mmCIF file of C-alpha atoms and ligand atoms in Angstrom:
data_model
loop_
_atom_site.group_PDB
_atom_site.id
_atom_site.type_symbol
_atom_site.label_atom_id
_atom_site.label_comp_id
_atom_site.label_asym_id
_atom_site.label_seq_id
_atom_site.Cartn_x
_atom_site.Cartn_y
_atom_site.Cartn_z
ATOM 1 C CA UNK A 189 -21.127 -4.627 105.322
ATOM 2 C CA UNK A 190 -17.362 -5.036 106.736
ATOM 3 C CA UNK A 191 -15.720 -2.652 105.615
ATOM 4 C CA UNK A 192 -12.478 -4.509 105.848
ATOM 5 C CA UNK A 193 -10.735 -1.592 107.523
ATOM 6 C CA UNK A 194 -9.919 -3.613 111.043
ATOM 7 C CA UNK A 195 -6.442 -2.963 112.435
ATOM 8 C CA UNK A 196 -5.783 -0.082 109.503
ATOM 9 C CA UNK A 197 -4.319 3.392 110.103
ATOM 10 C CA UNK A 198 -6.193 6.708 109.330
ATOM 11 C CA UNK A 199 -4.775 10.472 109.917
ATOM 12 C CA UNK A 200 -7.445 12.724 109.992
ATOM 13 C CA UNK A 201 -6.422 16.355 110.182
ATOM 14 C CA UNK A 202 -8.818 18.419 112.381
ATOM 15 C CA UNK A 203 -9.677 15.193 113.632
ATOM 16 C CA UNK A 204 -10.284 16.731 117.103
ATOM 17 C CA UNK A 205 -13.746 17.736 116.158
ATOM 18 C CA UNK A 206 -16.838 18.247 113.993
ATOM 19 C CA UNK A 207 -16.370 16.387 110.686
ATOM 20 C CA UNK A 208 -12.963 15.176 111.494
ATOM 21 C CA UNK A 209 -13.947 13.985 114.289
ATOM 22 C CA UNK A 210 -16.527 12.073 113.206
ATOM 23 C CA UNK A 211 -14.043 10.584 110.661
ATOM 24 C CA UNK A 212 -12.765 8.962 113.358
ATOM 25 C CA UNK A 213 -15.419 7.793 115.366
ATOM 26 C CA UNK A 214 -16.572 5.940 112.483
ATOM 27 C CA UNK A 215 -12.721 4.485 111.629
ATOM 28 C CA UNK A 216 -12.748 3.038 115.222
ATOM 29 C CA UNK A 217 -16.005 1.542 115.012
ATOM 30 C CA UNK A 218 -15.171 -0.150 111.743
ATOM 31 C CA UNK A 219 -11.779 -0.978 113.800
ATOM 32 C CA UNK A 220 -9.179 1.135 112.815
ATOM 33 C CA UNK A 221 -6.789 3.090 114.307
ATOM 34 C CA UNK A 222 -6.701 6.929 114.079
ATOM 35 C CA UNK A 223 -3.883 9.425 113.926
ATOM 36 C CA UNK A 224 -5.837 12.462 115.505
ATOM 37 C CA UNK A 225 -4.030 15.685 113.732
ATOM 38 C CA UNK A 226 -5.151 19.291 115.738
ATOM 39 C CA UNK A 227 -4.753 21.875 117.090
ATOM 40 C CA UNK A 228 -7.212 22.094 119.629
ATOM 41 C CA UNK A 229 -5.235 20.175 122.461
ATOM 42 C CA UNK A 230 -8.450 19.634 124.467
ATOM 43 C CA UNK A 231 -10.716 18.588 122.168
ATOM 44 C CA UNK A 232 -7.498 15.664 121.345
ATOM 45 C CA UNK A 233 -7.471 14.614 124.682
ATOM 46 C CA UNK A 234 -10.943 13.943 124.828
ATOM 47 C CA UNK A 235 -11.155 12.424 121.697
ATOM 48 C CA UNK A 236 -8.052 10.586 122.296
ATOM 49 C CA UNK A 237 -10.021 9.026 125.720
ATOM 50 C CA UNK A 238 -13.220 8.079 124.312
ATOM 51 C CA UNK A 239 -11.764 6.016 121.468
ATOM 52 C CA UNK A 240 -8.659 4.556 123.371
ATOM 53 C CA UNK A 241 -5.111 5.062 123.105
ATOM 54 C CA UNK A 242 -4.715 1.696 121.982
ATOM 55 C CA UNK A 243 -7.133 2.829 119.141
ATOM 56 C CA UNK A 244 -6.737 6.115 118.753
ATOM 57 C CA UNK A 245 -3.456 9.182 119.226
ATOM 58 C CA UNK A 246 -3.225 12.165 119.041
ATOM 59 C CA UNK A 247 -1.100 14.484 118.183
ATOM 60 C CA UNK A 248 -0.658 18.415 118.402
ATOM 61 C CA UNK A 249 -0.224 20.603 114.889
ATOM 62 C CA UNK A 250 -0.616 23.567 113.605
ATOM 63 C CA UNK A 251 -1.065 22.413 110.157
ATOM 64 C CA UNK A 252 -0.138 26.010 108.747
ATOM 65 C CA UNK A 253 3.473 24.643 109.460
ATOM 66 C CA UNK A 254 5.642 22.597 107.200
ATOM 67 C CA UNK A 255 7.868 20.906 110.079
ATOM 68 C CA UNK A 256 4.198 20.568 112.061
ATOM 69 C CA UNK A 257 2.831 18.353 108.814
ATOM 70 C CA UNK A 258 5.829 16.822 108.647
ATOM 71 C CA UNK A 259 6.681 15.494 112.239
ATOM 72 C CA UNK A 260 2.392 15.032 112.309
ATOM 73 C CA UNK A 261 3.257 12.176 109.535
ATOM 74 C CA UNK A 262 6.254 11.060 111.170
ATOM 75 C CA UNK A 263 5.202 10.497 114.397
ATOM 76 C CA UNK A 264 2.066 8.948 112.812
ATOM 77 C CA UNK A 265 4.236 5.780 111.358
ATOM 78 C CA UNK A 266 6.377 5.895 115.055
ATOM 79 C CA UNK A 267 3.652 5.209 116.897
ATOM 80 C CA UNK A 268 1.545 2.526 114.311
ATOM 81 C CA UNK A 269 3.754 1.624 112.094
ATOM 82 C CA UNK A 270 2.423 1.651 108.569
ATOM 83 C CA UNK A 271 -0.581 4.244 107.170
ATOM 84 C CA UNK A 272 -3.675 3.564 105.204
ATOM 85 C CA UNK A 273 -5.498 6.032 105.137
ATOM 86 C CA UNK A 274 -4.685 10.109 104.562
ATOM 87 C CA UNK A 275 -7.937 12.192 105.839
ATOM 88 C CA UNK A 276 -7.236 16.511 104.942
ATOM 89 C CA UNK A 277 -10.428 17.752 106.754
ATOM 90 C CA UNK A 278 -9.091 21.258 108.350
ATOM 91 C CA UNK A 279 -9.616 24.218 107.056
ATOM 92 C CA UNK A 280 -11.955 27.783 108.133
ATOM 93 C CA UNK A 281 -13.941 29.595 106.350
ATOM 94 C CA UNK A 282 -12.614 32.999 107.030
ATOM 95 C CA UNK A 283 -14.362 35.136 104.616
ATOM 96 C CA UNK A 284 -11.261 36.611 102.940
ATOM 97 C CA UNK A 285 -13.047 38.746 100.486
ATOM 98 C CA UNK A 286 -11.914 40.985 97.607
ATOM 99 C CA UNK A 287 -12.822 44.035 99.131
ATOM 100 C CA UNK A 288 -12.441 43.527 102.795
ATOM 101 C CA UNK A 289 -9.308 40.875 102.768
ATOM 102 C CA UNK A 290 -6.095 42.211 101.533
ATOM 103 C CA UNK A 291 -3.238 39.984 99.409
ATOM 104 C CA UNK A 292 -1.254 38.809 102.213
ATOM 105 C CA UNK A 293 -4.718 38.146 104.500
ATOM 106 C CA UNK A 294 -5.755 35.821 100.862
ATOM 107 C CA UNK A 295 -1.988 34.006 101.137
ATOM 108 C CA UNK A 296 -2.703 33.536 104.667
ATOM 109 C CA UNK A 297 -6.311 32.031 104.606
ATOM 110 C CA UNK A 298 -4.526 29.404 101.107
ATOM 111 C CA UNK A 299 -2.093 28.831 104.231
ATOM 112 C CA UNK A 300 -5.069 27.900 106.631
ATOM 113 C CA UNK A 301 -6.709 25.819 103.616
ATOM 114 C CA UNK A 302 -5.156 24.381 101.304
ATOM 115 C CA UNK A 303 -1.179 24.100 101.828
ATOM 116 C CA UNK A 304 -1.574 21.602 104.181
ATOM 117 C CA UNK A 305 -3.679 19.515 102.464
ATOM 118 C CA UNK A 306 -0.619 19.291 99.724
ATOM 119 C CA UNK A 307 2.049 18.557 103.407
ATOM 120 C CA UNK A 308 0.127 16.158 104.137
ATOM 121 C CA UNK A 309 -0.247 14.300 101.067
ATOM 122 C CA UNK A 310 3.775 14.947 100.035
ATOM 123 C CA UNK A 311 4.440 13.700 103.418
ATOM 124 C CA UNK A 312 2.530 10.230 103.781
ATOM 125 C CA UNK A 313 3.167 9.162 100.337
ATOM 126 C CA UNK A 314 5.806 7.020 101.017
ATOM 127 C CA UNK A 315 3.880 5.446 103.911
ATOM 128 C CA UNK A 316 0.766 5.741 101.509
ATOM 129 C CA UNK A 317 2.378 3.447 98.286
ATOM 130 C CA UNK A 318 3.742 0.941 101.168
ATOM 131 C CA UNK A 319 0.352 0.235 102.373
ATOM 132 C CA UNK A 320 -1.754 1.192 98.596
ATOM 133 C CA UNK A 321 -3.716 3.479 100.792
ATOM 134 C CA UNK A 322 -6.027 6.208 99.896
ATOM 135 C CA UNK A 323 -6.647 9.447 100.618
ATOM 136 C CA UNK A 324 -9.521 11.414 100.687
ATOM 137 C CA UNK A 325 -9.955 15.291 101.309
ATOM 138 C CA UNK A 326 -13.193 17.277 102.277
ATOM 139 C CA UNK A 327 -14.095 20.241 99.978
ATOM 140 C CA UNK A 328 -16.423 22.509 100.086
ATOM 141 C CA UNK A 329 -19.845 23.761 97.991
ATOM 142 C CA UNK A 330 -18.739 27.020 98.705
ATOM 143 C CA UNK A 331 -15.822 25.329 95.435
ATOM 144 C CA UNK A 332 -18.703 25.249 93.379
ATOM 145 C CA UNK A 333 -21.438 27.916 94.164
ATOM 146 C CA UNK A 334 -19.246 30.541 95.728
ATOM 147 C CA UNK A 335 -20.227 32.284 98.608
ATOM 148 C CA UNK A 336 -19.562 35.728 98.521
ATOM 149 C CA UNK A 337 -16.881 37.420 100.537
ATOM 150 C CA UNK A 338 -14.575 34.580 100.633
ATOM 151 C CA UNK A 339 -11.929 34.466 98.091
ATOM 152 C CA UNK A 340 -9.786 32.391 100.005
ATOM 153 C CA UNK A 341 -11.373 29.996 101.043
ATOM 154 C CA UNK A 342 -13.067 29.330 97.434
ATOM 155 C CA UNK A 343 -9.991 29.682 95.357
ATOM 156 C CA UNK A 344 -8.163 27.320 98.444
ATOM 157 C CA UNK A 345 -11.932 24.791 97.798
ATOM 158 C CA UNK A 346 -11.471 24.565 94.345
ATOM 159 C CA UNK A 347 -7.846 24.359 94.609
ATOM 160 C CA UNK A 348 -8.934 21.227 96.583
ATOM 161 C CA UNK A 349 -11.255 19.612 93.976
ATOM 162 C CA UNK A 350 -8.778 20.046 91.589
ATOM 163 C CA UNK A 351 -5.732 17.770 93.687
ATOM 164 C CA UNK A 352 -8.496 15.623 93.614
ATOM 165 C CA UNK A 353 -7.956 14.709 89.850
ATOM 166 C CA UNK A 354 -4.629 15.219 89.350
ATOM 167 C CA UNK A 355 -3.368 13.370 92.950
ATOM 168 C CA UNK A 356 -5.950 10.546 91.441
ATOM 169 C CA UNK A 357 -4.229 10.671 88.080
ATOM 170 C CA UNK A 358 -0.870 10.792 89.434
ATOM 171 C CA UNK A 359 -1.391 7.855 91.860
ATOM 172 C CA UNK A 360 -3.062 5.613 89.488
ATOM 173 C CA UNK A 361 0.120 3.509 89.141
ATOM 174 C CA UNK A 362 0.656 3.692 92.582
ATOM 175 C CA UNK A 363 -3.054 2.195 93.549
ATOM 176 C CA UNK A 364 -3.544 4.922 95.607
ATOM 177 C CA UNK A 365 -7.273 6.135 95.481
ATOM 178 C CA UNK A 366 -8.098 10.043 96.074
ATOM 179 C CA UNK A 367 -11.985 11.297 96.417
ATOM 180 C CA UNK A 368 -13.301 14.275 97.699
ATOM 181 C CA UNK A 369 -16.237 14.571 100.001
ATOM 182 C CA UNK A 370 -17.942 17.827 99.575
ATOM 183 C CA UNK A 371 -19.931 19.204 101.986
ATOM 184 C CA UNK A 372 -23.035 22.000 102.170
ATOM 185 C CA UNK A 373 -24.894 22.232 106.209
ATOM 186 C CA UNK A 374 -23.014 20.901 108.263
ATOM 187 C CA UNK A 375 -23.959 21.710 111.895
ATOM 188 C CA UNK A 376 -20.421 21.514 114.199
ATOM 189 C CA UNK A 377 -18.463 23.863 115.944
ATOM 190 C CA UNK A 378 -17.035 26.018 113.396
ATOM 191 C CA UNK A 379 -20.106 26.093 111.866
ATOM 192 C CA UNK A 380 -22.259 27.529 115.017
ATOM 193 C CA UNK A 381 -19.279 29.993 115.489
ATOM 194 C CA UNK A 382 -20.092 31.451 111.831
ATOM 195 C CA UNK A 383 -24.003 31.345 113.651
ATOM 196 C CA UNK A 384 -23.137 33.238 116.210
ATOM 197 C CA UNK A 385 -22.278 36.311 113.709
ATOM 198 C CA UNK A 386 -25.963 37.286 112.634
ATOM 199 C CA UNK A 387 -28.391 39.405 114.616
ATOM 200 C CA UNK A 388 -30.767 36.812 115.268
ATOM 201 C CA UNK A 389 -28.175 33.135 114.322
ATOM 202 C CA UNK A 390 -31.433 30.734 115.264
ATOM 203 C CA UNK A 391 -33.790 32.615 112.066
ATOM 204 C CA UNK A 392 -30.745 32.970 109.719
ATOM 205 C CA UNK A 393 -30.214 28.583 111.262
ATOM 206 C CA UNK A 394 -34.271 28.508 110.185
ATOM 207 C CA UNK A 395 -33.453 30.290 106.203
ATOM 208 C CA UNK A 396 -30.356 28.121 105.578
ATOM 209 C CA UNK A 397 -32.818 24.615 106.290
ATOM 210 C CA UNK A 398 -35.882 25.797 104.457
ATOM 211 C CA UNK A 399 -32.953 25.669 101.634
ATOM 212 C CA UNK A 400 -31.864 21.418 101.855
ATOM 213 C CA UNK A 401 -34.202 20.177 99.751
ATOM 214 C CA UNK A 402 -33.520 16.463 101.901
ATOM 215 C CA UNK A 403 -35.481 16.240 104.774
ATOM 216 C CA UNK A 404 -34.950 20.719 105.274
ATOM 217 C CA UNK A 405 -32.373 20.036 108.085
ATOM 218 C CA UNK A 406 -28.405 19.895 108.438
ATOM 219 C CA UNK A 407 -25.925 17.077 107.164
ATOM 220 C CA UNK A 408 -24.849 14.851 110.469
ATOM 221 C CA UNK A 409 -20.995 14.970 110.242
ATOM 222 C CA UNK A 410 -21.332 11.335 111.063
ATOM 223 C CA UNK A 411 -23.015 11.202 107.020
ATOM 224 C CA UNK A 412 -19.778 13.133 106.170
ATOM 225 C CA UNK A 413 -17.848 10.218 107.754
ATOM 226 C CA UNK A 414 -19.550 7.391 107.003
ATOM 227 C CA UNK A 415 -18.649 8.655 103.452
ATOM 228 C CA UNK A 416 -15.376 9.229 103.527
ATOM 229 C CA UNK A 417 -14.700 5.943 105.375
ATOM 230 C CA UNK A 418 -16.207 4.515 102.372
ATOM 231 C CA UNK A 419 -13.969 5.710 100.420
ATOM 232 C CA UNK A 420 -11.423 4.749 102.067
ATOM 233 C CA UNK A 421 -11.602 1.602 102.368
ATOM 234 C CA UNK A 422 -11.725 -1.583 100.165
ATOM 235 C CA UNK A 423 -14.921 -1.771 99.731
ATOM 236 C CA UNK A 424 -14.481 1.766 97.192
ATOM 237 C CA UNK A 425 -11.537 -0.340 95.406
ATOM 238 C CA UNK A 426 -12.406 1.827 91.787
ATOM 239 C CA UNK A 427 -13.036 4.625 93.422
ATOM 240 C CA UNK A 428 -11.387 7.334 91.976
ATOM 241 C CA UNK A 429 -11.173 10.778 91.427
ATOM 242 C CA UNK A 430 -14.537 11.556 92.356
ATOM 243 C CA UNK A 431 -16.966 14.365 94.484
ATOM 244 C CA UNK A 432 -19.028 12.766 96.318
ATOM 245 C CA UNK A 433 -21.613 15.608 97.565
ATOM 246 C CA UNK A 434 -23.426 14.745 100.974
ATOM 247 C CA UNK A 435 -25.081 17.447 100.979
ATOM 248 C CA UNK A 436 -28.792 16.746 101.176
ATOM 249 C CA UNK A 437 -29.203 17.632 97.376
ATOM 250 C CA UNK A 438 -28.254 21.232 98.056
ATOM 251 C CA UNK A 439 -26.071 21.847 94.991
ATOM 252 C CA UNK A 440 -27.210 20.113 92.543
ATOM 253 C CA UNK A 441 -31.501 19.819 93.107
ATOM 254 C CA UNK A 442 -33.834 22.093 91.062
ATOM 255 C CA UNK A 443 -34.004 25.881 93.235
ATOM 256 C CA UNK A 444 -37.783 25.183 92.554
ATOM 257 C CA UNK A 445 -37.767 22.529 95.496
ATOM 258 C CA UNK A 446 -37.201 24.806 98.345
HETATM 259 P P1 LIG B 977 -14.513 23.244 113.123
HETATM 260 O O1 LIG B 977 -15.646 21.998 114.388
HETATM 261 O O2 LIG B 977 -13.902 23.681 112.963
HETATM 262 O O3 LIG B 977 -13.232 21.573 112.697
HETATM 263 C C1 LIG B 977 -12.514 21.916 112.990
HETATM 264 C C2 LIG B 977 -10.640 21.240 113.305
HETATM 265 O O4 LIG B 977 -9.470 21.465 112.963
HETATM 266 C C3 LIG B 977 -11.161 22.393 114.771
HETATM 267 O O5 LIG B 977 -10.434 21.561 115.797
HETATM 268 C C4 LIG B 977 -9.698 23.164 114.451
HETATM 269 O O6 LIG B 977 -9.319 23.662 114.865
HETATM 270 C C5 LIG B 977 -8.986 21.893 113.672
HETATM 271 N N1 LIG B 977 -8.426 22.994 112.490
HETATM 272 C C6 LIG B 977 -8.608 23.588 111.583
HETATM 273 N N2 LIG B 977 -7.594 24.261 110.973
HETATM 274 C C7 LIG B 977 -6.397 24.007 111.883
HETATM 275 C C8 LIG B 977 -4.795 24.065 111.230
HETATM 276 N N3 LIG B 977 -4.454 24.852 110.793
HETATM 277 N N4 LIG B 977 -4.068 22.955 112.446
HETATM 278 C C9 LIG B 977 -4.850 22.146 112.612
HETATM 279 N N5 LIG B 977 -6.001 22.232 113.466
HETATM 280 C C10 LIG B 977 -6.897 23.295 112.635
HETATM 281 O O7 LIG B 977 -14.836 22.547 111.409
HETATM 282 P P2 LIG B 977 -15.554 21.225 110.608
HETATM 283 O O8 LIG B 977 -17.148 21.844 110.198
HETATM 284 O O9 LIG B 977 -16.023 20.204 111.317
HETATM 285 O O10 LIG B 977 -14.686 21.825 109.387
HETATM 286 C C11 LIG B 977 -14.339 20.675 108.678
HETATM 287 C C12 LIG B 977 -13.968 20.516 107.414
HETATM 288 O O11 LIG B 977 -15.281 20.534 106.320
HETATM 289 C C13 LIG B 977 -14.143 21.975 106.310
HETATM 290 O O12 LIG B 977 -12.327 21.994 105.562
HETATM 291 C C14 LIG B 977 -14.402 22.892 106.649
HETATM 292 O O13 LIG B 977 -14.098 23.596 105.711
HETATM 293 C C15 LIG B 977 -14.806 21.477 105.358
HETATM 294 N N6 LIG B 977 -16.838 21.817 105.548
HETATM 295 C C16 LIG B 977 -17.353 22.151 106.740
HETATM 296 C C17 LIG B 977 -18.941 22.380 106.844
HETATM 297 C C18 LIG B 977 -19.495 22.949 107.742
HETATM 298 O O14 LIG B 977 -20.872 22.958 107.531
HETATM 299 N N7 LIG B 977 -18.669 22.403 109.007
HETATM 300 C C19 LIG B 977 -19.513 22.859 105.268
HETATM 301 C C20 LIG B 977 -18.550 22.512 104.052
HETATM 302 C C21 LIG B 977 -16.652 22.020 104.475
HETATM 303 P P3 LIG B 977 -9.635 25.476 116.266
HETATM 304 O O15 LIG B 977 -11.389 25.103 116.600
HETATM 305 O O16 LIG B 977 -8.666 25.593 116.862
HETATM 306 O O17 LIG B 977 -9.653 25.711 114.414
#
């Protein structure tokens, strides 16, 4: 199926590595151009080179800073002249718990995981109105299942799902669709880092994988990428306000399956 994304312009936050990089690769395979917005300069430049500068441009930004969000949107427009899709993806499960965290750390976690989703949508909106574009927000299963000891991240991801519905409603008159993809267990640099905190990372991984109903395996970043790209494309023209769980049945299927 041709996703009809040729020469469309997509901005992907956290696009240098992991899920974001997989979304950028999928977009370029469909002939889109991508703005890779990330703070990891080395990974961003490498991906830009891999995808080719005529298709992909890296813009360094610390998304916790409002000005950097604004300038990421501006640089994308200066470079490509239009914007057809925004993927809010950057985030980190930073384990700011109820007891182990502090009120200040809770707010900082929201800055890392939630506030830039609003900022990027706010600054991208004028261009998205012109193109009747689309927004995809990357959430997490933690918004629905909880995890324990990660209040900031859970609140942010819950907020992202609420904003997905809220923006889908607000942007109906503009024809801008807004959807969320909800991953559970995806092998990425961030996930590897998290696993490394356990005394026996390989045993921990085996335990997690044994609870994933479909195929007893991790979700591949490309599988999140494919869903995100479909949601950004005109092929999903009548889909808005939806949460798509790309998780091998992790959140919804009967626990007896594991
Ligand atoms: P990742 O491997 O760490 O890749 C994310 C990229 O975003 C990294 O390059 C990171 O840079 C960058 N980034 C993070 N915060 C940033 C900021 N404030 N400003 C600029 N760049 C920033 O992460 P991932 O696993 O692909 O996760 C992507 C999204 O999926 C996140 O929202 C995460 O919550 C969600 N998710 C992931 C999983 C999973 O199993 N992996 C499950 C559920 C949800 P640094 O490396 O410098 O931090």
